[in-house]
PDB file of C-alpha atoms in Angstrom:
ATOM      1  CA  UNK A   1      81.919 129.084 108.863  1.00  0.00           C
ATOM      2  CA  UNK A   2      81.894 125.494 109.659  1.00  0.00           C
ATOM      3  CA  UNK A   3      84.269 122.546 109.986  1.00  0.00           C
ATOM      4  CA  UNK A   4      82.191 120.942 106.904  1.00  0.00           C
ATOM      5  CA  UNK A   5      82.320 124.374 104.958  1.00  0.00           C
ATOM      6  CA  UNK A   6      86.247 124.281 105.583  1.00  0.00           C
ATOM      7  CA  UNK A   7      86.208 120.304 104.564  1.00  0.00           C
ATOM      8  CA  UNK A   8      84.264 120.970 101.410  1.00  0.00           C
ATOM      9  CA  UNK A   9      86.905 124.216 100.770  1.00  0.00           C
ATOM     10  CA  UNK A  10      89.764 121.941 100.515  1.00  0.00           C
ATOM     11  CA  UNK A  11      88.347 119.280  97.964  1.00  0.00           C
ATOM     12  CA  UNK A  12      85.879 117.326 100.406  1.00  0.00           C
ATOM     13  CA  UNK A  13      85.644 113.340 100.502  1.00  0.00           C
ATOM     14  CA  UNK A  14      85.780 113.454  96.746  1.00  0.00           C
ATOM     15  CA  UNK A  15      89.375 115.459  96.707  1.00  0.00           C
ATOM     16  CA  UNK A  16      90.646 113.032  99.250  1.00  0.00           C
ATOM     17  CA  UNK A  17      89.235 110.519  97.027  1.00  0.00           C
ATOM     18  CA  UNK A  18      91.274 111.669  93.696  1.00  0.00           C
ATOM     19  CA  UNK A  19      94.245 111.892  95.798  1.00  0.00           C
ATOM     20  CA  UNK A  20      94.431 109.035  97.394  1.00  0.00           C
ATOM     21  CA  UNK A  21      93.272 106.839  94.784  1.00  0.00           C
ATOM     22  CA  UNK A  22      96.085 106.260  91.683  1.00  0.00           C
ATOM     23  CA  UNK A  23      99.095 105.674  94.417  1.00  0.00           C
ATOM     24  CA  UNK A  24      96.571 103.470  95.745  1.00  0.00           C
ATOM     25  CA  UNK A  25      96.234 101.868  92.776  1.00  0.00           C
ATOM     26  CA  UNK A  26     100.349 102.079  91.595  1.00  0.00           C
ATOM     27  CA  UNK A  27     101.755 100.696  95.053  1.00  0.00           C
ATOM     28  CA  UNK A  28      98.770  97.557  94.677  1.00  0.00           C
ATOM     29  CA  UNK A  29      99.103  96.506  91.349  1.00  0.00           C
ATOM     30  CA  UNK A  30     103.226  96.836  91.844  1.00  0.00           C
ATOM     31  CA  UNK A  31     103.038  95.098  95.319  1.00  0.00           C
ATOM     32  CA  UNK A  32     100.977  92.042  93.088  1.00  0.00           C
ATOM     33  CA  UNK A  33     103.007  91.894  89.711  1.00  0.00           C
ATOM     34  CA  UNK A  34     105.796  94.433  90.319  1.00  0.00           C
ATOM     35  CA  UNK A  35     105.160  95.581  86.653  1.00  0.00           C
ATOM     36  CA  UNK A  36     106.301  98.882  86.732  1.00  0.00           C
ATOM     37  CA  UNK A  37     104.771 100.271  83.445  1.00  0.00           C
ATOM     38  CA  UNK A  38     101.315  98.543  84.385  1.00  0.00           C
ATOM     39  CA  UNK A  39     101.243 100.164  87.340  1.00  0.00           C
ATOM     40  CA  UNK A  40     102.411 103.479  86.566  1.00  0.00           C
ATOM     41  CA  UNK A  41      99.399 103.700  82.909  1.00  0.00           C
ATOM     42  CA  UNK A  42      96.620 102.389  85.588  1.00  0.00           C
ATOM     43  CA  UNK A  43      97.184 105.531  88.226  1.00  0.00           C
ATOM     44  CA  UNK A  44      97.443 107.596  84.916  1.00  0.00           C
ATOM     45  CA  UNK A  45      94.918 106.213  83.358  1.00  0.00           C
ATOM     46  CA  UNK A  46      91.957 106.505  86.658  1.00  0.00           C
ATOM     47  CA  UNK A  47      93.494 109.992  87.244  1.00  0.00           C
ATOM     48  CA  UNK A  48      92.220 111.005  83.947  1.00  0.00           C
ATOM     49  CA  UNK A  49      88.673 109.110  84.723  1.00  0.00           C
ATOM     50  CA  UNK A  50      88.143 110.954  87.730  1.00  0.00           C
ATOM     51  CA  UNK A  51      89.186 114.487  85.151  1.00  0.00           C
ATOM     52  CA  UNK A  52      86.600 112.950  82.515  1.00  0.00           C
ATOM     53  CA  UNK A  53      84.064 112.170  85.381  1.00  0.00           C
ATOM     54  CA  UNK A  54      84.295 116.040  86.742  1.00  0.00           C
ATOM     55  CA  UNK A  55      84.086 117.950  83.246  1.00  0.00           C
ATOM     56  CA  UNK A  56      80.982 115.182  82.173  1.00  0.00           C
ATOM     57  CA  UNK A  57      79.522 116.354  85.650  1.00  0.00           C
ATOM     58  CA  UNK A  58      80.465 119.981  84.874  1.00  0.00           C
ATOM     59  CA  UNK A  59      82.184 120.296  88.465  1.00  0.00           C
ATOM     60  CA  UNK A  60      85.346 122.089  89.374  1.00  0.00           C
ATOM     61  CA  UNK A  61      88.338 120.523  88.075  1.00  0.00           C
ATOM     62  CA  UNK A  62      91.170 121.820  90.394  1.00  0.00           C
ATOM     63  CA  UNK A  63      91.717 118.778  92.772  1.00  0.00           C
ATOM     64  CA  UNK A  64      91.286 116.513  89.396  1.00  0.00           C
ATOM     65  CA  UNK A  65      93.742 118.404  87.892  1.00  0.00           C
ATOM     66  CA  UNK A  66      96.243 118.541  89.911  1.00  0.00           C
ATOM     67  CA  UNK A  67      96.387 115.014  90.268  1.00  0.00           C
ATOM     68  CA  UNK A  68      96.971 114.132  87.116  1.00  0.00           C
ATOM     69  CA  UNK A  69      99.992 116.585  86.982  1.00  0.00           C
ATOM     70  CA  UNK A  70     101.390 115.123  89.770  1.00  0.00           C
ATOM     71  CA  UNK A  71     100.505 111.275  88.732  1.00  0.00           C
ATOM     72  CA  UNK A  72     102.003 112.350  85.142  1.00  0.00           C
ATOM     73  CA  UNK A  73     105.340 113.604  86.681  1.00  0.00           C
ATOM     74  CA  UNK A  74     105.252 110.746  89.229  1.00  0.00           C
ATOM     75  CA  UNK A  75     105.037 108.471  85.916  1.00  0.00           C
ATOM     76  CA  UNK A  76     107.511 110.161  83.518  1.00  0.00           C
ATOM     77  CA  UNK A  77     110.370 109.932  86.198  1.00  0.00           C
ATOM     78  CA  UNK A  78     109.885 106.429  86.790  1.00  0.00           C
ATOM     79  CA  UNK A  79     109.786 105.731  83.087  1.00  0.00           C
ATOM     80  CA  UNK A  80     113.156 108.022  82.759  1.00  0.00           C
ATOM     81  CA  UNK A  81     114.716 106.355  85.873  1.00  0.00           C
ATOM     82  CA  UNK A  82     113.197 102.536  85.862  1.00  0.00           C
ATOM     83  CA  UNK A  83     112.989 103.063  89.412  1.00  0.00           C
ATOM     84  CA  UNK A  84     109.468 102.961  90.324  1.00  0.00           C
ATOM     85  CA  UNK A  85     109.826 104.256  93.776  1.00  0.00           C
ATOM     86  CA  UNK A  86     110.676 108.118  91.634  1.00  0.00           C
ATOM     87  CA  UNK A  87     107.010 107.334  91.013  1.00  0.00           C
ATOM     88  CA  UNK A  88     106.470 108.958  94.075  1.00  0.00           C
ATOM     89  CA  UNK A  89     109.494 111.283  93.803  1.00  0.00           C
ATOM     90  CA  UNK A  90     107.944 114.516  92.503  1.00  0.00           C
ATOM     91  CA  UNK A  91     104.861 114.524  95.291  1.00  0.00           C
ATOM     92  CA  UNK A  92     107.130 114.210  97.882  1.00  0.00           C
ATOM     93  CA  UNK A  93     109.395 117.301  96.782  1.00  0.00           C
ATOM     94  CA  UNK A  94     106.084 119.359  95.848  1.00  0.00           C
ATOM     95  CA  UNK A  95     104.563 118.650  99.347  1.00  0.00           C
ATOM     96  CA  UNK A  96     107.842 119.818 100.722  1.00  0.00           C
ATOM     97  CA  UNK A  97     107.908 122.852  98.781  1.00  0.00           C
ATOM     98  CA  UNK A  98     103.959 123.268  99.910  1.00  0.00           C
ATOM     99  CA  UNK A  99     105.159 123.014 103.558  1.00  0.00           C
ATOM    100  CA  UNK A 100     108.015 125.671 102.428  1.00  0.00           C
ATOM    101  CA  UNK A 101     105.806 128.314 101.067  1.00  0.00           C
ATOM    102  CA  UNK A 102     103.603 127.923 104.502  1.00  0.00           C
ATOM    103  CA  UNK A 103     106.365 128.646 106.503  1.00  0.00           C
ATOM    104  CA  UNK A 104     107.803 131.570 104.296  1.00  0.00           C
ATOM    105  CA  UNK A 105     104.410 133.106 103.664  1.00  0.00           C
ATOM    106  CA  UNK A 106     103.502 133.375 107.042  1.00  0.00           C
ATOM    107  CA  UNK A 107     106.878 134.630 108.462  1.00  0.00           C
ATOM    108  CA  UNK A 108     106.141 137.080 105.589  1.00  0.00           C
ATOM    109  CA  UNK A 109     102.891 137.818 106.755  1.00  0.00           C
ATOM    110  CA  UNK A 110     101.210 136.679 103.770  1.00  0.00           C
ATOM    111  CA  UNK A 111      99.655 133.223 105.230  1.00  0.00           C
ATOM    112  CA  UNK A 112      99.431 131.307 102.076  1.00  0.00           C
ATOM    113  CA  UNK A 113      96.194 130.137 103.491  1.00  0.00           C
ATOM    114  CA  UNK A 114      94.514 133.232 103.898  1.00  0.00           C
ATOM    115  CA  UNK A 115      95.611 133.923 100.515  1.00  0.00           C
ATOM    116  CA  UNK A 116      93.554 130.446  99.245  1.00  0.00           C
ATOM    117  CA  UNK A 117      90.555 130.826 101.225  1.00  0.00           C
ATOM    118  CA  UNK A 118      90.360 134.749 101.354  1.00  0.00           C
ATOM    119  CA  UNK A 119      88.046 134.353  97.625  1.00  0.00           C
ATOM    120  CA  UNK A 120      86.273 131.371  99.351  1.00  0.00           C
ATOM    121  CA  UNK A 121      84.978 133.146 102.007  1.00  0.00           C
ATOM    122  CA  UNK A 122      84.200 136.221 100.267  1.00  0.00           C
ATOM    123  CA  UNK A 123      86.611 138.354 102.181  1.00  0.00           C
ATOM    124  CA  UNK A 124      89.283 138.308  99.768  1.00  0.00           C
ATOM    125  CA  UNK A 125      92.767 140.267 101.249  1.00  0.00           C
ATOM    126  CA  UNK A 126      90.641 142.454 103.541  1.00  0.00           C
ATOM    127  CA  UNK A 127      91.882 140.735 106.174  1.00  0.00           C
ATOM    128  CA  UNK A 128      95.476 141.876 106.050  1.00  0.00           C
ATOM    129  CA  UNK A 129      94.757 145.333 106.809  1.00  0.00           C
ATOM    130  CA  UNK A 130      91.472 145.796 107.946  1.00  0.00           C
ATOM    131  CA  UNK A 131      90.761 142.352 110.452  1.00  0.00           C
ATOM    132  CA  UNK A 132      94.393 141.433 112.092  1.00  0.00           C
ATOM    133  CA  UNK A 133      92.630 138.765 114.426  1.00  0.00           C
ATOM    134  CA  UNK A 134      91.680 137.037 111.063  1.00  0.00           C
ATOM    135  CA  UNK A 135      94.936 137.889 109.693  1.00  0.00           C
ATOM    136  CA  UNK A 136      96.897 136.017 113.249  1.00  0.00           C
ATOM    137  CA  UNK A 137      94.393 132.706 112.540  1.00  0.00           C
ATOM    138  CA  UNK A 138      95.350 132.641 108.736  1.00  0.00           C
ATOM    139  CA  UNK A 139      98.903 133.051 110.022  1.00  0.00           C
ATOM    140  CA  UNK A 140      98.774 130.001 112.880  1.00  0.00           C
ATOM    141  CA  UNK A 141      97.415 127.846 110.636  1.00  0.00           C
ATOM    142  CA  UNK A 142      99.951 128.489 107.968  1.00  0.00           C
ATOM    143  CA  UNK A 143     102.318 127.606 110.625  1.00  0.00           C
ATOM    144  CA  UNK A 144     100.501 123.945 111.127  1.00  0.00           C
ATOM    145  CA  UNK A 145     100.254 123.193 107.220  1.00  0.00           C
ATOM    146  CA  UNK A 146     103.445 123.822 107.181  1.00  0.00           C
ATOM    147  CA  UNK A 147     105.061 122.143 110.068  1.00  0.00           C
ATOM    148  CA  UNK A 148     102.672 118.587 109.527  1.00  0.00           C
ATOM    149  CA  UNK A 149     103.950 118.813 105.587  1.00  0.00           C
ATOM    150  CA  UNK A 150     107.750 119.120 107.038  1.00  0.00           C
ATOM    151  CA  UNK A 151     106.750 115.849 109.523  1.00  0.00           C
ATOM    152  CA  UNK A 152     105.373 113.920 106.489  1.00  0.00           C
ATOM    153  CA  UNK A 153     108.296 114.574 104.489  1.00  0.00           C
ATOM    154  CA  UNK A 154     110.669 113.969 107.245  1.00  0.00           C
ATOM    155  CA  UNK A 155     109.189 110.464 107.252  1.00  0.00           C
ATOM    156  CA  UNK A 156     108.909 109.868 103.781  1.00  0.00           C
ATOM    157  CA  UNK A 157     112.485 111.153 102.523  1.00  0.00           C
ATOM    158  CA  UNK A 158     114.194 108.541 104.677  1.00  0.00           C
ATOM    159  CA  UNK A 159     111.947 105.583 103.338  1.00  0.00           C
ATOM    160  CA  UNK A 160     112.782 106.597  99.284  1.00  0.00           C
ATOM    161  CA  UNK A 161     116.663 106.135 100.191  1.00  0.00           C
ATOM    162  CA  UNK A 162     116.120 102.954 102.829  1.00  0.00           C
ATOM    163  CA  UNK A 163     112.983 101.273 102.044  1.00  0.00           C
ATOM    164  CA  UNK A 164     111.230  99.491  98.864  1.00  0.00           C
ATOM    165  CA  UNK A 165     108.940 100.568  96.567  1.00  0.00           C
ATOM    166  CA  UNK A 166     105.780  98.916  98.142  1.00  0.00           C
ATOM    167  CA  UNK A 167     107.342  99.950 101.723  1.00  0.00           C
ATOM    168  CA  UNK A 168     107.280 103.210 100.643  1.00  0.00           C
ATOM    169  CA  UNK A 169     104.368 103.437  98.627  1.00  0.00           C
ATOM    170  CA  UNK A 170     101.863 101.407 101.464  1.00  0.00           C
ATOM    171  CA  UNK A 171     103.200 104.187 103.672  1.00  0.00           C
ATOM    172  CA  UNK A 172     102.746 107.559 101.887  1.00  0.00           C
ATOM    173  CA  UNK A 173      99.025 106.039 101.147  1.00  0.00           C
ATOM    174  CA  UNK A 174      98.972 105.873 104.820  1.00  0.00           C
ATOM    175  CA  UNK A 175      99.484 109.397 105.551  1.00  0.00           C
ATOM    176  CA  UNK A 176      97.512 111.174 102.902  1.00  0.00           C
ATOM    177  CA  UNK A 177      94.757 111.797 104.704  1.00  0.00           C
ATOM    178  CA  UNK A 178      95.093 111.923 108.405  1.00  0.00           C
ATOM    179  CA  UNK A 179      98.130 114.822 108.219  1.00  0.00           C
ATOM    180  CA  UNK A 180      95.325 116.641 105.617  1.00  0.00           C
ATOM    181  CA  UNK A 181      92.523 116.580 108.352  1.00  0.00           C
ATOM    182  CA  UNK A 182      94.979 117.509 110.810  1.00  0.00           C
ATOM    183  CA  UNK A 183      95.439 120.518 109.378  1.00  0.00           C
ATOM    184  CA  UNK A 184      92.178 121.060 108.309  1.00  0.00           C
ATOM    185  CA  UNK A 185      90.908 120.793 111.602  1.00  0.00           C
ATOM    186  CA  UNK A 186      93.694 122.922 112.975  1.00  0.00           C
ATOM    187  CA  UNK A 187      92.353 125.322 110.795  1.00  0.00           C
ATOM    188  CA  UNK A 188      88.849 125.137 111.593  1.00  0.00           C
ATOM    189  CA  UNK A 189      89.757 125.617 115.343  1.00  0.00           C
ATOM    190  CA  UNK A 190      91.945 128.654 114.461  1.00  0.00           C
ATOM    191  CA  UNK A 191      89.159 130.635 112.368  1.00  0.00           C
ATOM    192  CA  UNK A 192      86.917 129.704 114.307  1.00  0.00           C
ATOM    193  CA  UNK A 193      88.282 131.610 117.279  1.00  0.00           C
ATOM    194  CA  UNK A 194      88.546 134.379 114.770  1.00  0.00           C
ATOM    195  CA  UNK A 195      86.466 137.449 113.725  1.00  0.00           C
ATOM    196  CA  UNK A 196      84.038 136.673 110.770  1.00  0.00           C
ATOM    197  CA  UNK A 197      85.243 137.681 107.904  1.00  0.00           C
ATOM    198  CA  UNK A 198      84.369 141.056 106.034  1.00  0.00           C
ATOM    199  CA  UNK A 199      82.378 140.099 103.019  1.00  0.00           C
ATOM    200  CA  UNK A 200      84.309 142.481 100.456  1.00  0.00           C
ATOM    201  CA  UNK A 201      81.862 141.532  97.750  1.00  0.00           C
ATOM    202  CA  UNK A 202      78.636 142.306  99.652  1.00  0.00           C
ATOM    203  CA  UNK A 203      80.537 145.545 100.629  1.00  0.00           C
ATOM    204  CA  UNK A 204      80.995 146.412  96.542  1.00  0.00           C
ATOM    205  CA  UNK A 205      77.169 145.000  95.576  1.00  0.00           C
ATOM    206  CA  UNK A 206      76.128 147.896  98.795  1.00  0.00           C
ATOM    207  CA  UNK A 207      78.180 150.276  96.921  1.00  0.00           C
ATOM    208  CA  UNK A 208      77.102 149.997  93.807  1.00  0.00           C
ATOM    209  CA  UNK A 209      73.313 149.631  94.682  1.00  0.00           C
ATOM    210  CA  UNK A 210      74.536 153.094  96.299  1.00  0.00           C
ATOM    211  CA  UNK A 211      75.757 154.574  93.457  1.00  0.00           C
ATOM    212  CA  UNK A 212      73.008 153.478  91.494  1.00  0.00           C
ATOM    213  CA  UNK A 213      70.492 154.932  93.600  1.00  0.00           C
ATOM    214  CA  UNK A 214      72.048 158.179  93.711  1.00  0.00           C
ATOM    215  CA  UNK A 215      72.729 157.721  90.259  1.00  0.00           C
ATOM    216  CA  UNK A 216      68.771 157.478  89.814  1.00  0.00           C
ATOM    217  CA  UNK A 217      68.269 160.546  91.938  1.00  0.00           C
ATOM    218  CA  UNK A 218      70.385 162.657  89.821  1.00  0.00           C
ATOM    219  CA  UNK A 219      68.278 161.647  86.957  1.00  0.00           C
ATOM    220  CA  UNK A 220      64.893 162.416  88.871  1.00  0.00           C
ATOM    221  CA  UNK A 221      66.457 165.518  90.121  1.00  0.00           C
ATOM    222  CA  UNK A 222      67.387 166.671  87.026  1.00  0.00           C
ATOM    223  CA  UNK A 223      63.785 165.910  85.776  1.00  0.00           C
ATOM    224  CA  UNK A 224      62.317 167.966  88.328  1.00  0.00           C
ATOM    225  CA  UNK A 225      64.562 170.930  87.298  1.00  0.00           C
ATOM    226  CA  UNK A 226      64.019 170.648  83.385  1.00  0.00           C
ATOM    227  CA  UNK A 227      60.116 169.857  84.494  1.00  0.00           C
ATOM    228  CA  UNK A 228      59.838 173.000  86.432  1.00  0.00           C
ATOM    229  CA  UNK A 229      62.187 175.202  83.572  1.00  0.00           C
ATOM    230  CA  UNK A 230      58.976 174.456  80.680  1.00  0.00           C
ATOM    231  CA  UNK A 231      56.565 175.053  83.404  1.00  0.00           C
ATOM    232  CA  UNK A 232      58.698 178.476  83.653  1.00  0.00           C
ATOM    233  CA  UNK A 233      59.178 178.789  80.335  1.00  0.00           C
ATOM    234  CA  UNK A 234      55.151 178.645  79.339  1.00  0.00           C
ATOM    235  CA  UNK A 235      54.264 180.399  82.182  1.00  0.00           C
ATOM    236  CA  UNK A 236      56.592 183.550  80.873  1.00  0.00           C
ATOM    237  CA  UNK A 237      55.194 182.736  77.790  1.00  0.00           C
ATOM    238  CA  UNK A 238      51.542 183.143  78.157  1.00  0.00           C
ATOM    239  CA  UNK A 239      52.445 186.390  80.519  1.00  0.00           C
ATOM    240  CA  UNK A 240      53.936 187.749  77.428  1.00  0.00           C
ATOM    241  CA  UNK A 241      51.089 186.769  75.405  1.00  0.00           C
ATOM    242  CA  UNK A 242      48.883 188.681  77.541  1.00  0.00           C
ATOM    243  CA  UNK A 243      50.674 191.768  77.967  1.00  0.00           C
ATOM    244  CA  UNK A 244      49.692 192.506  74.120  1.00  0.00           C
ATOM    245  CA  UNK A 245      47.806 195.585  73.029  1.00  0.00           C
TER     246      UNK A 245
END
């Protein structure tokens, strides 16, 4: 595993790219105009470009997604409110809650992070109970997703209630991506101290090619036996053929 295998398992330039982008473009056009409903249909509106752009390109949608859900929410409680700094509202309690379920799946012993990258590197939950030092890497760097989430929000909580909307909004752009490669390369340095992972579905393709094989013996086996019964039977039967007066 590399750092750039690790980068590209977490979304890659493009991910940071469909993140960053519509509360880029909300907190500008606001900062110019401070039209909230311009604002708010223009980060809709390039979130569900970058969706378009992805399906057209038949690429994985997740990171796309996911930012339209959150751009839509961030939009629909600003409309509600006419505040548009509850634009940023529901990414703020989601990241939060992210940083939460870090915490409480690793104290658990269920890193949340082994959990997402478990089917990504092939290993899927063997490393619970069959590679602990894996298991104690997912676990620390649980522990730092969660604790740089808990920083960021323990900066940006106090801006929504003191600061404006472009104050706030020219800072959460700020940290979107260097808390993400934090942790990313926290990560990377925490695995990479690990054991490899146990490839769970080159284990099952072994053990299938094993069972087919001595499914195919069977077969020959039992070809060999029916083979040798005619031989048997002909042989007993031309005997008996000669034994006649």
């Amino acid at each position: 595993m590399t750092e750039a295998a690790l980068f590209e398992a977490f979304g890659g330039v493009r991910g940071m790219v469909e993140t960053v982008l519509p509360g880029l473009l909300f907190v500008s056009i606001y900062t110019i105009n401070k039209n909230l409903h311009m604002a708010a249909i223009a980060a809709l509106a390039v979130s569900l470009a970058m969706v378009v752009v992805r399906l057209a390109r038949k690429d994985t949608v997740k990171h796309a997604f996911s930012g339209v859900f959150g751009v839509g929410f961030g939009v629909v409680f600003a409309m509600m409110t006419g505040n548009a700094k509850d634009f940023y509202l529901p990414g703020m309690l989601y990241t939060t809650g992210l940083a939460l379920a870090y915490i409480i799946t690793a104290m658990a012993g269920v890193p949340l992070i082994g959990l997402m990258l478990g089917p990504i590197f092939r290993e899927n939950l063997s490393w619970r109970t069959r590679n602990p030092g894996r298991k104690k890497a997912y676990t620390k760097a649980s522990w730092a997703w969660g604790l740089i989430l808990l920083g960021k929000s323990a900066i940006l909580f106090p801006l929504y209630w003191w600061a404006d909307t472009t104050q706030l909004g020219w800072v959460l752009v700020a940290l979107k991506i260097p808390p993400f490669l934090l942790a990313v390369y926290l990560t990377w340095v925490f695995l990479a101290k690990a054991p490899p992972p146990i490839d769970v579905f080159a284990e099952m393709e072994a053990e299938e090619r094993a069972e087919e094989e001595r499914a195919e013996e069977e077969r020959k086996a039992a070809r060999e036996r029916e083979g040798a019964r005619h031989a048997e039977d002909g042989e007993a039967t031309t005997t008996g053929r000669h034994r006649r007066p």
